[in-house]
Short mmCIF file of N, CA and C in Angstrom, two decimals:
data_model
loop_
_atom_site.label_atom_id
_atom_site.label_comp_id
_atom_site.label_asym_id
_atom_site.label_seq_id
_atom_site.Cartn_x
_atom_site.Cartn_y
_atom_site.Cartn_z
N UNK A 20 0.84 -1.19 0.00
CA UNK A 20 0.00 0.00 0.00
C UNK A 20 0.89 1.24 0.00
N UNK A 21 0.53 2.26 -0.80
CA UNK A 21 1.32 3.48 -0.91
C UNK A 21 1.19 4.38 0.31
N UNK A 22 2.11 5.30 0.40
CA UNK A 22 2.10 6.26 1.52
C UNK A 22 1.12 7.38 1.23
N UNK A 23 0.51 7.88 2.29
CA UNK A 23 -0.43 8.99 2.13
C UNK A 23 0.33 10.32 2.14
N UNK A 24 -0.35 11.38 1.69
CA UNK A 24 0.25 12.72 1.74
C UNK A 24 0.56 13.10 3.18
N UNK A 25 -0.31 12.68 4.12
CA UNK A 25 -0.09 12.99 5.52
C UNK A 25 1.21 12.36 6.01
N UNK A 26 1.44 11.10 5.66
CA UNK A 26 2.66 10.41 6.10
C UNK A 26 3.90 11.09 5.52
N UNK A 27 3.83 11.50 4.26
CA UNK A 27 4.96 12.20 3.65
C UNK A 27 5.22 13.53 4.36
N UNK A 28 4.15 14.29 4.61
CA UNK A 28 4.29 15.58 5.27
C UNK A 28 4.81 15.42 6.69
N UNK A 29 4.31 14.40 7.40
CA UNK A 29 4.75 14.16 8.77
C UNK A 29 6.23 13.80 8.80
N UNK A 30 6.67 12.99 7.86
CA UNK A 30 8.08 12.63 7.79
C UNK A 30 8.92 13.86 7.51
N UNK A 31 8.45 14.73 6.62
CA UNK A 31 9.16 15.96 6.34
C UNK A 31 9.26 16.81 7.60
N UNK A 32 8.19 16.86 8.41
CA UNK A 32 8.21 17.64 9.64
C UNK A 32 9.22 17.08 10.63
N UNK A 33 9.32 15.75 10.69
CA UNK A 33 10.30 15.14 11.59
C UNK A 33 11.71 15.58 11.22
N UNK A 34 11.96 15.76 9.92
CA UNK A 34 13.27 16.23 9.48
C UNK A 34 13.56 17.64 9.99
N UNK A 35 12.53 18.39 10.34
CA UNK A 35 12.69 19.77 10.80
C UNK A 35 12.62 19.89 12.32
N UNK A 36 12.78 18.79 13.02
CA UNK A 36 12.69 18.77 14.49
C UNK A 36 13.68 19.75 15.12
N UNK A 37 14.84 19.94 14.52
CA UNK A 37 15.83 20.86 15.06
C UNK A 37 15.31 22.30 15.07
N UNK A 38 14.42 22.64 14.15
CA UNK A 38 13.83 23.98 14.16
C UNK A 38 12.94 24.14 15.39
N UNK A 39 12.17 23.10 15.70
CA UNK A 39 11.33 23.16 16.89
C UNK A 39 12.21 23.35 18.13
N UNK A 40 13.35 22.66 18.17
CA UNK A 40 14.28 22.81 19.29
C UNK A 40 14.77 24.23 19.44
N UNK A 41 15.05 24.88 18.32
CA UNK A 41 15.52 26.27 18.38
C UNK A 41 14.44 27.18 18.94
N UNK A 42 13.20 26.94 18.56
CA UNK A 42 12.09 27.77 19.04
C UNK A 42 11.90 27.58 20.54
N UNK A 43 12.07 26.36 21.01
CA UNK A 43 11.88 26.07 22.43
C UNK A 43 13.06 26.52 23.28
N UNK A 44 14.26 26.52 22.72
CA UNK A 44 15.45 26.76 23.52
C UNK A 44 16.07 28.14 23.35
N UNK A 45 15.55 28.95 22.46
CA UNK A 45 16.10 30.28 22.26
C UNK A 45 15.29 31.29 23.05
N UNK A 46 16.00 32.06 23.87
CA UNK A 46 15.34 33.12 24.66
C UNK A 46 15.28 34.39 23.83
N UNK A 47 14.31 35.22 24.14
CA UNK A 47 14.18 36.51 23.45
C UNK A 47 15.46 37.32 23.61
N UNK A 48 16.10 37.21 24.77
CA UNK A 48 17.34 37.95 25.03
C UNK A 48 18.45 37.57 24.05
N UNK A 49 18.36 36.39 23.44
CA UNK A 49 19.38 35.94 22.49
C UNK A 49 19.23 36.60 21.12
N UNK A 50 18.11 37.26 20.89
CA UNK A 50 17.88 37.94 19.61
C UNK A 50 18.47 39.34 19.66
N UNK A 51 18.73 39.89 18.50
CA UNK A 51 19.21 41.26 18.41
C UNK A 51 18.01 42.18 18.24
N UNK A 52 17.31 42.42 19.34
CA UNK A 52 16.14 43.29 19.25
C UNK A 52 16.58 44.74 19.06
N UNK A 53 15.83 45.43 18.24
CA UNK A 53 16.11 46.85 18.04
C UNK A 53 15.66 47.64 19.28
N UNK A 54 16.30 48.77 19.50
CA UNK A 54 15.88 49.66 20.58
C UNK A 54 14.46 50.10 20.28
N UNK A 55 13.58 50.03 21.27
CA UNK A 55 12.18 50.40 20.98
C UNK A 55 12.04 51.89 20.69
N UNK A 56 11.13 52.19 19.80
CA UNK A 56 10.78 53.58 19.52
C UNK A 56 9.65 53.92 20.48
N UNK A 57 9.85 54.93 21.30
CA UNK A 57 8.86 55.27 22.31
C UNK A 57 8.37 56.70 22.13
N UNK A 58 7.12 56.91 22.50
CA UNK A 58 6.55 58.25 22.57
C UNK A 58 5.83 58.36 23.91
N UNK A 59 5.76 59.56 24.42
CA UNK A 59 5.00 59.81 25.65
C UNK A 59 3.51 59.71 25.35
N UNK A 60 2.73 59.37 26.35
CA UNK A 60 1.28 59.23 26.14
C UNK A 60 0.62 60.55 25.77
N UNK A 61 1.30 61.66 26.01
CA UNK A 61 0.75 62.97 25.65
C UNK A 61 1.05 63.36 24.20
N UNK A 62 1.85 62.56 23.49
CA UNK A 62 2.18 62.85 22.10
C UNK A 62 0.93 62.77 21.23
N UNK A 63 0.96 63.49 20.13
CA UNK A 63 -0.17 63.43 19.20
C UNK A 63 -0.05 62.19 18.32
N UNK A 64 -1.16 61.82 17.70
CA UNK A 64 -1.16 60.71 16.75
C UNK A 64 -0.17 61.01 15.63
N UNK A 65 -0.16 62.25 15.16
CA UNK A 65 0.75 62.63 14.07
C UNK A 65 2.20 62.43 14.48
N UNK A 66 2.55 62.77 15.72
CA UNK A 66 3.92 62.57 16.20
C UNK A 66 4.27 61.08 16.25
N UNK A 67 3.33 60.28 16.69
CA UNK A 67 3.56 58.83 16.76
C UNK A 67 3.75 58.24 15.37
N UNK A 68 2.91 58.65 14.42
CA UNK A 68 3.04 58.16 13.04
C UNK A 68 4.35 58.64 12.43
N UNK A 69 4.73 59.89 12.70
CA UNK A 69 6.02 60.40 12.20
C UNK A 69 7.18 59.56 12.73
N UNK A 70 7.12 59.19 14.01
CA UNK A 70 8.18 58.36 14.61
C UNK A 70 8.22 56.99 13.94
N UNK A 71 7.06 56.42 13.66
CA UNK A 71 7.00 55.12 12.99
C UNK A 71 7.61 55.23 11.59
N UNK A 72 7.26 56.27 10.86
CA UNK A 72 7.79 56.46 9.51
C UNK A 72 9.30 56.71 9.52
N UNK A 73 9.74 57.56 10.44
CA UNK A 73 11.15 57.90 10.52
C UNK A 73 12.02 56.67 10.80
N UNK A 74 11.53 55.78 11.63
CA UNK A 74 12.31 54.61 12.04
C UNK A 74 11.92 53.33 11.29
N UNK A 75 11.04 53.47 10.31
CA UNK A 75 10.62 52.32 9.49
C UNK A 75 10.18 51.14 10.35
N UNK A 76 9.25 51.42 11.25
CA UNK A 76 8.75 50.39 12.15
C UNK A 76 7.23 50.38 12.14
N UNK A 77 6.65 49.25 12.50
CA UNK A 77 5.20 49.10 12.48
C UNK A 77 4.52 49.49 13.78
N UNK A 78 5.30 49.93 14.77
CA UNK A 78 4.68 50.32 16.03
C UNK A 78 5.59 51.24 16.83
N UNK A 79 4.98 51.95 17.76
CA UNK A 79 5.72 52.69 18.78
C UNK A 79 5.15 52.27 20.13
N UNK A 80 6.02 52.27 21.12
CA UNK A 80 5.57 51.98 22.47
C UNK A 80 5.24 53.29 23.15
N UNK A 81 4.15 53.30 23.89
CA UNK A 81 3.68 54.51 24.55
C UNK A 81 4.03 54.40 26.03
N UNK A 82 4.72 55.41 26.54
CA UNK A 82 5.18 55.38 27.93
C UNK A 82 4.65 56.58 28.71
N UNK A 83 4.60 56.38 30.01
CA UNK A 83 4.32 57.46 30.96
C UNK A 83 5.33 57.28 32.09
N UNK A 84 6.12 58.30 32.33
CA UNK A 84 7.17 58.23 33.35
C UNK A 84 8.10 57.04 33.09
N UNK A 85 8.39 56.76 31.82
CA UNK A 85 9.32 55.71 31.45
C UNK A 85 8.75 54.30 31.46
N UNK A 86 7.53 54.13 31.93
CA UNK A 86 6.93 52.79 31.99
C UNK A 86 5.91 52.62 30.86
N UNK A 87 5.85 51.41 30.34
CA UNK A 87 4.96 51.10 29.24
C UNK A 87 3.50 51.21 29.67
N UNK A 88 2.72 51.98 28.90
CA UNK A 88 1.28 52.07 29.17
C UNK A 88 0.45 51.67 27.95
N UNK A 89 1.11 51.53 26.79
CA UNK A 89 0.37 51.15 25.60
C UNK A 89 1.27 50.91 24.41
N UNK A 90 0.65 50.48 23.33
CA UNK A 90 1.33 50.28 22.06
C UNK A 90 0.45 50.89 20.98
N UNK A 91 1.07 51.54 20.02
CA UNK A 91 0.35 52.16 18.91
C UNK A 91 0.93 51.57 17.64
N UNK A 92 0.08 50.90 16.86
CA UNK A 92 0.55 50.15 15.69
C UNK A 92 -0.07 50.67 14.40
N UNK A 93 0.43 50.13 13.30
CA UNK A 93 -0.15 50.45 11.99
C UNK A 93 -1.64 50.11 11.96
N UNK A 94 -2.01 49.03 12.59
CA UNK A 94 -3.43 48.65 12.64
C UNK A 94 -4.25 49.69 13.38
N UNK A 95 -3.69 50.25 14.46
CA UNK A 95 -4.40 51.30 15.18
C UNK A 95 -4.62 52.52 14.29
N UNK A 96 -3.61 52.84 13.47
CA UNK A 96 -3.75 53.97 12.55
C UNK A 96 -4.93 53.72 11.63
N UNK A 97 -5.00 52.53 11.04
CA UNK A 97 -6.08 52.23 10.11
C UNK A 97 -7.44 52.14 10.79
N UNK A 98 -7.52 51.37 11.86
CA UNK A 98 -8.81 51.12 12.49
C UNK A 98 -9.35 52.30 13.29
N UNK A 99 -8.47 53.00 13.99
CA UNK A 99 -8.93 54.01 14.94
C UNK A 99 -8.75 55.44 14.46
N UNK A 100 -7.87 55.66 13.51
CA UNK A 100 -7.63 57.02 13.04
C UNK A 100 -8.27 57.22 11.68
N UNK A 101 -7.87 56.42 10.71
CA UNK A 101 -8.37 56.59 9.34
C UNK A 101 -9.86 56.29 9.25
N UNK A 102 -10.27 55.12 9.74
CA UNK A 102 -11.66 54.71 9.56
C UNK A 102 -12.62 55.29 10.58
N UNK A 103 -12.11 55.86 11.67
CA UNK A 103 -13.00 56.49 12.64
C UNK A 103 -12.86 58.01 12.61
N UNK A 104 -12.11 58.49 11.63
CA UNK A 104 -11.94 59.93 11.42
C UNK A 104 -11.44 60.67 12.65
N UNK A 105 -10.57 60.00 13.42
CA UNK A 105 -9.94 60.70 14.54
C UNK A 105 -8.93 61.69 13.96
N UNK A 106 -8.70 62.76 14.66
CA UNK A 106 -7.80 63.80 14.21
C UNK A 106 -6.35 63.41 14.46
N UNK A 107 -5.44 63.76 13.55
CA UNK A 107 -4.02 63.49 13.79
C UNK A 107 -3.48 64.26 14.99
N UNK A 108 -4.23 65.28 15.43
CA UNK A 108 -3.80 66.03 16.62
C UNK A 108 -4.30 65.38 17.90
N UNK A 109 -5.14 64.37 17.77
CA UNK A 109 -5.62 63.61 18.94
C UNK A 109 -4.41 63.03 19.67
N UNK A 110 -4.52 62.94 20.98
CA UNK A 110 -3.42 62.35 21.75
C UNK A 110 -3.36 60.84 21.48
N UNK A 111 -2.15 60.34 21.36
CA UNK A 111 -1.95 58.91 21.08
C UNK A 111 -2.57 58.06 22.18
N UNK A 112 -2.63 58.59 23.38
CA UNK A 112 -3.23 57.88 24.51
C UNK A 112 -4.69 57.51 24.23
N UNK A 113 -5.37 58.31 23.42
CA UNK A 113 -6.78 58.08 23.13
C UNK A 113 -7.02 56.95 22.13
N UNK A 114 -6.01 56.62 21.33
CA UNK A 114 -6.21 55.62 20.28
C UNK A 114 -5.26 54.43 20.36
N UNK A 115 -4.34 54.45 21.31
CA UNK A 115 -3.40 53.34 21.47
C UNK A 115 -4.12 52.11 22.01
N UNK A 116 -3.45 50.98 21.99
CA UNK A 116 -3.93 49.79 22.67
C UNK A 116 -3.33 49.84 24.07
N UNK A 117 -4.16 50.05 25.10
CA UNK A 117 -3.61 50.18 26.45
C UNK A 117 -3.21 48.83 27.05
N UNK A 118 -2.26 48.88 27.97
CA UNK A 118 -1.83 47.70 28.72
C UNK A 118 -1.62 46.48 27.82
N UNK A 119 -0.73 46.58 26.85
CA UNK A 119 -0.54 45.46 25.93
C UNK A 119 0.12 44.27 26.62
N UNK A 120 -0.07 43.10 26.01
CA UNK A 120 0.66 41.92 26.46
C UNK A 120 2.15 42.24 26.34
N UNK A 121 2.94 41.74 27.27
CA UNK A 121 4.38 41.97 27.23
C UNK A 121 5.13 40.66 27.43
N UNK A 122 6.41 40.71 27.14
CA UNK A 122 7.29 39.57 27.35
C UNK A 122 8.51 40.05 28.13
N UNK A 123 9.11 39.13 28.88
CA UNK A 123 10.38 39.43 29.53
C UNK A 123 11.48 38.80 28.70
N UNK A 124 12.70 39.32 28.79
CA UNK A 124 13.78 38.84 27.93
C UNK A 124 14.11 37.35 28.08
N UNK A 125 13.81 36.77 29.23
CA UNK A 125 14.15 35.36 29.43
C UNK A 125 13.09 34.40 28.89
N UNK A 126 11.98 34.92 28.38
CA UNK A 126 10.94 34.07 27.78
C UNK A 126 11.50 33.44 26.50
N UNK A 127 11.03 32.23 26.18
CA UNK A 127 11.53 31.60 24.96
C UNK A 127 10.65 31.97 23.77
N UNK A 128 11.18 31.71 22.60
CA UNK A 128 10.49 32.07 21.35
C UNK A 128 9.16 31.35 21.23
N UNK A 129 9.09 30.10 21.68
CA UNK A 129 7.83 29.34 21.60
C UNK A 129 6.73 30.04 22.40
N UNK A 130 7.06 30.54 23.58
CA UNK A 130 6.09 31.26 24.41
C UNK A 130 5.64 32.54 23.69
N UNK A 131 6.59 33.25 23.10
CA UNK A 131 6.27 34.47 22.36
C UNK A 131 5.37 34.17 21.17
N UNK A 132 5.69 33.12 20.42
CA UNK A 132 4.86 32.74 19.27
C UNK A 132 3.45 32.39 19.69
N UNK A 133 3.32 31.70 20.82
CA UNK A 133 1.99 31.36 21.32
C UNK A 133 1.19 32.62 21.64
N UNK A 134 1.81 33.57 22.33
CA UNK A 134 1.12 34.83 22.65
C UNK A 134 0.71 35.56 21.37
N UNK A 135 1.61 35.58 20.40
CA UNK A 135 1.31 36.27 19.15
C UNK A 135 0.17 35.59 18.41
N UNK A 136 0.19 34.28 18.37
CA UNK A 136 -0.84 33.53 17.67
C UNK A 136 -2.20 33.68 18.34
N UNK A 137 -2.24 33.48 19.64
CA UNK A 137 -3.51 33.55 20.38
C UNK A 137 -4.09 34.97 20.33
N UNK A 138 -3.23 35.97 20.49
CA UNK A 138 -3.72 37.35 20.53
C UNK A 138 -3.82 38.02 19.17
N UNK A 139 -3.27 37.41 18.13
CA UNK A 139 -3.29 38.03 16.81
C UNK A 139 -2.34 39.21 16.71
N UNK A 140 -1.22 39.16 17.44
CA UNK A 140 -0.28 40.28 17.47
C UNK A 140 0.86 40.06 16.49
N UNK A 141 1.34 41.15 15.91
CA UNK A 141 2.55 41.10 15.09
C UNK A 141 3.74 41.66 15.86
N UNK A 142 3.46 42.43 16.91
CA UNK A 142 4.50 43.04 17.74
C UNK A 142 4.13 42.86 19.21
N UNK A 143 5.12 42.51 20.03
CA UNK A 143 4.90 42.44 21.48
C UNK A 143 6.07 43.15 22.16
N UNK A 144 5.76 44.10 23.05
CA UNK A 144 6.83 44.79 23.78
C UNK A 144 7.58 43.83 24.70
N UNK A 145 8.88 44.03 24.79
CA UNK A 145 9.72 43.31 25.74
C UNK A 145 10.09 44.32 26.81
N UNK A 146 9.80 43.97 28.06
CA UNK A 146 10.02 44.91 29.17
C UNK A 146 10.92 44.28 30.23
N UNK A 147 11.57 45.15 31.01
CA UNK A 147 12.36 44.65 32.13
C UNK A 147 11.43 44.41 33.32
N UNK A 148 11.98 44.01 34.42
CA UNK A 148 11.16 43.67 35.59
C UNK A 148 10.42 44.87 36.17
N UNK A 149 10.87 46.09 35.81
CA UNK A 149 10.20 47.30 36.29
C UNK A 149 9.14 47.81 35.31
N UNK A 150 8.93 47.07 34.23
CA UNK A 150 7.92 47.48 33.25
C UNK A 150 8.42 48.51 32.25
N UNK A 151 9.73 48.72 32.19
CA UNK A 151 10.29 49.68 31.24
C UNK A 151 10.62 48.94 29.94
N UNK A 152 10.21 49.52 28.81
CA UNK A 152 10.44 48.85 27.52
C UNK A 152 11.92 48.77 27.18
N UNK A 153 12.35 47.58 26.75
CA UNK A 153 13.73 47.39 26.32
C UNK A 153 13.82 46.89 24.88
N UNK A 154 12.67 46.59 24.28
CA UNK A 154 12.66 46.12 22.90
C UNK A 154 11.25 45.79 22.46
N UNK A 155 11.14 45.43 21.20
CA UNK A 155 9.88 44.96 20.63
C UNK A 155 10.20 43.71 19.83
N UNK A 156 9.47 42.64 20.10
CA UNK A 156 9.64 41.41 19.33
C UNK A 156 8.57 41.39 18.24
N UNK A 157 9.01 41.19 17.01
CA UNK A 157 8.05 41.12 15.90
C UNK A 157 8.11 39.73 15.26
N UNK A 158 7.06 39.41 14.55
CA UNK A 158 7.03 38.15 13.80
C UNK A 158 8.24 38.11 12.87
N UNK A 159 8.56 39.23 12.29
CA UNK A 159 9.71 39.30 11.37
C UNK A 159 11.00 38.90 12.07
N UNK A 160 11.17 39.30 13.34
CA UNK A 160 12.37 38.93 14.09
C UNK A 160 12.49 37.41 14.20
N UNK A 161 11.37 36.75 14.43
CA UNK A 161 11.37 35.29 14.59
C UNK A 161 11.68 34.61 13.26
N UNK A 162 11.06 35.10 12.19
CA UNK A 162 11.34 34.54 10.87
C UNK A 162 12.82 34.73 10.52
N UNK A 163 13.35 35.93 10.80
CA UNK A 163 14.76 36.19 10.52
C UNK A 163 15.67 35.24 11.30
N UNK A 164 15.32 34.96 12.57
CA UNK A 164 16.10 34.02 13.38
C UNK A 164 16.12 32.64 12.73
N UNK A 165 14.96 32.16 12.33
CA UNK A 165 14.89 30.83 11.72
C UNK A 165 15.65 30.76 10.41
N UNK A 166 15.57 31.81 9.62
CA UNK A 166 16.31 31.84 8.36
C UNK A 166 17.81 31.86 8.63
N UNK A 167 18.21 32.61 9.65
CA UNK A 167 19.64 32.69 10.01
C UNK A 167 20.17 31.33 10.50
N UNK A 168 19.39 30.66 11.35
CA UNK A 168 19.84 29.39 11.92
C UNK A 168 19.77 28.23 10.92
N UNK A 169 18.74 28.24 10.08
CA UNK A 169 18.48 27.10 9.20
C UNK A 169 18.14 27.55 7.79
N UNK A 170 19.04 28.25 7.13
CA UNK A 170 18.70 28.79 5.81
C UNK A 170 18.30 27.71 4.80
N UNK A 171 18.99 26.60 4.78
CA UNK A 171 18.66 25.56 3.79
C UNK A 171 17.28 24.98 4.04
N UNK A 172 16.91 24.80 5.31
CA UNK A 172 15.60 24.23 5.63
C UNK A 172 14.47 25.21 5.35
N UNK A 173 14.64 26.44 5.80
CA UNK A 173 13.54 27.41 5.71
C UNK A 173 13.36 27.91 4.28
N UNK A 174 14.44 28.24 3.63
CA UNK A 174 14.33 28.81 2.29
C UNK A 174 13.96 27.79 1.23
N UNK A 175 14.08 26.51 1.55
CA UNK A 175 13.75 25.47 0.58
C UNK A 175 12.48 24.72 0.91
N UNK A 176 11.68 25.24 1.84
CA UNK A 176 10.42 24.58 2.16
C UNK A 176 9.49 24.65 0.96
N UNK A 177 8.86 23.55 0.61
CA UNK A 177 7.92 23.60 -0.51
C UNK A 177 6.64 24.31 -0.09
N UNK A 178 5.93 24.91 -1.03
CA UNK A 178 4.65 25.53 -0.67
C UNK A 178 3.65 24.48 -0.23
N UNK A 179 2.76 24.88 0.65
CA UNK A 179 1.70 23.97 1.06
C UNK A 179 0.58 24.06 0.03
N UNK A 180 -0.27 23.04 -0.07
CA UNK A 180 -1.37 23.10 -1.03
C UNK A 180 -2.26 24.33 -0.84
N UNK A 181 -2.40 24.79 0.40
CA UNK A 181 -3.26 25.95 0.66
C UNK A 181 -2.67 27.22 0.06
N UNK A 182 -1.34 27.27 -0.09
CA UNK A 182 -0.70 28.46 -0.64
C UNK A 182 -0.90 28.57 -2.15
N UNK A 183 -1.02 27.45 -2.80
CA UNK A 183 -1.16 27.47 -4.25
C UNK A 183 0.12 27.93 -4.91
N UNK A 184 0.06 28.11 -6.18
CA UNK A 184 1.22 28.55 -6.94
C UNK A 184 0.88 29.91 -7.53
N UNK A 185 1.79 30.85 -7.35
CA UNK A 185 1.57 32.21 -7.84
C UNK A 185 1.47 32.20 -9.36
N UNK A 186 0.49 32.92 -9.86
CA UNK A 186 0.33 33.01 -11.32
C UNK A 186 0.56 34.43 -11.81
N UNK A 187 0.75 35.37 -10.87
CA UNK A 187 1.01 36.75 -11.25
C UNK A 187 2.21 37.24 -10.45
N UNK A 188 2.82 38.30 -10.94
CA UNK A 188 3.93 38.91 -10.24
C UNK A 188 3.36 39.75 -9.11
N UNK A 189 3.90 39.57 -7.90
CA UNK A 189 3.42 40.33 -6.75
C UNK A 189 3.77 41.80 -6.92
N UNK A 190 2.81 42.66 -6.63
CA UNK A 190 3.03 44.09 -6.70
C UNK A 190 2.91 44.66 -8.10
N UNK A 191 2.58 43.85 -9.05
CA UNK A 191 2.55 44.36 -10.41
C UNK A 191 1.31 44.03 -11.04
#
């Protein structure tokens, strides 16, 4: 009797067991997180968006007295500013996501991925024990780590049937 697609896929996954090990054994502190871009909660939406544009980042962390009180993301710009016609002079405190989920530097990548998946987050602030932001972990950071550690495995993964095959040039 022939092998099923499931058996073939499962065997392929077993070959990638070392990637799972990296996700479980790598701490956030082991990544080269960028310095977080922060704005005070009294900053305007326009100032927050300017900071995001200037630093080519998808979010800014919002602080009060140096401690994290919120996160303001590209999604917040679209959902709360553009589509709700909030003014760019509105304070970022009014449209940020307050009290965001956070991670500590000693958390492992698997824990971070779980939080991101369950919450639907692309960015999670990394804070010290006093609640002061020390970085932002993004999905891109995790993908970059996996590509760095296992370029042959990650870059040569075949597309899944759900992905289909591209028939047009992206962006064109």
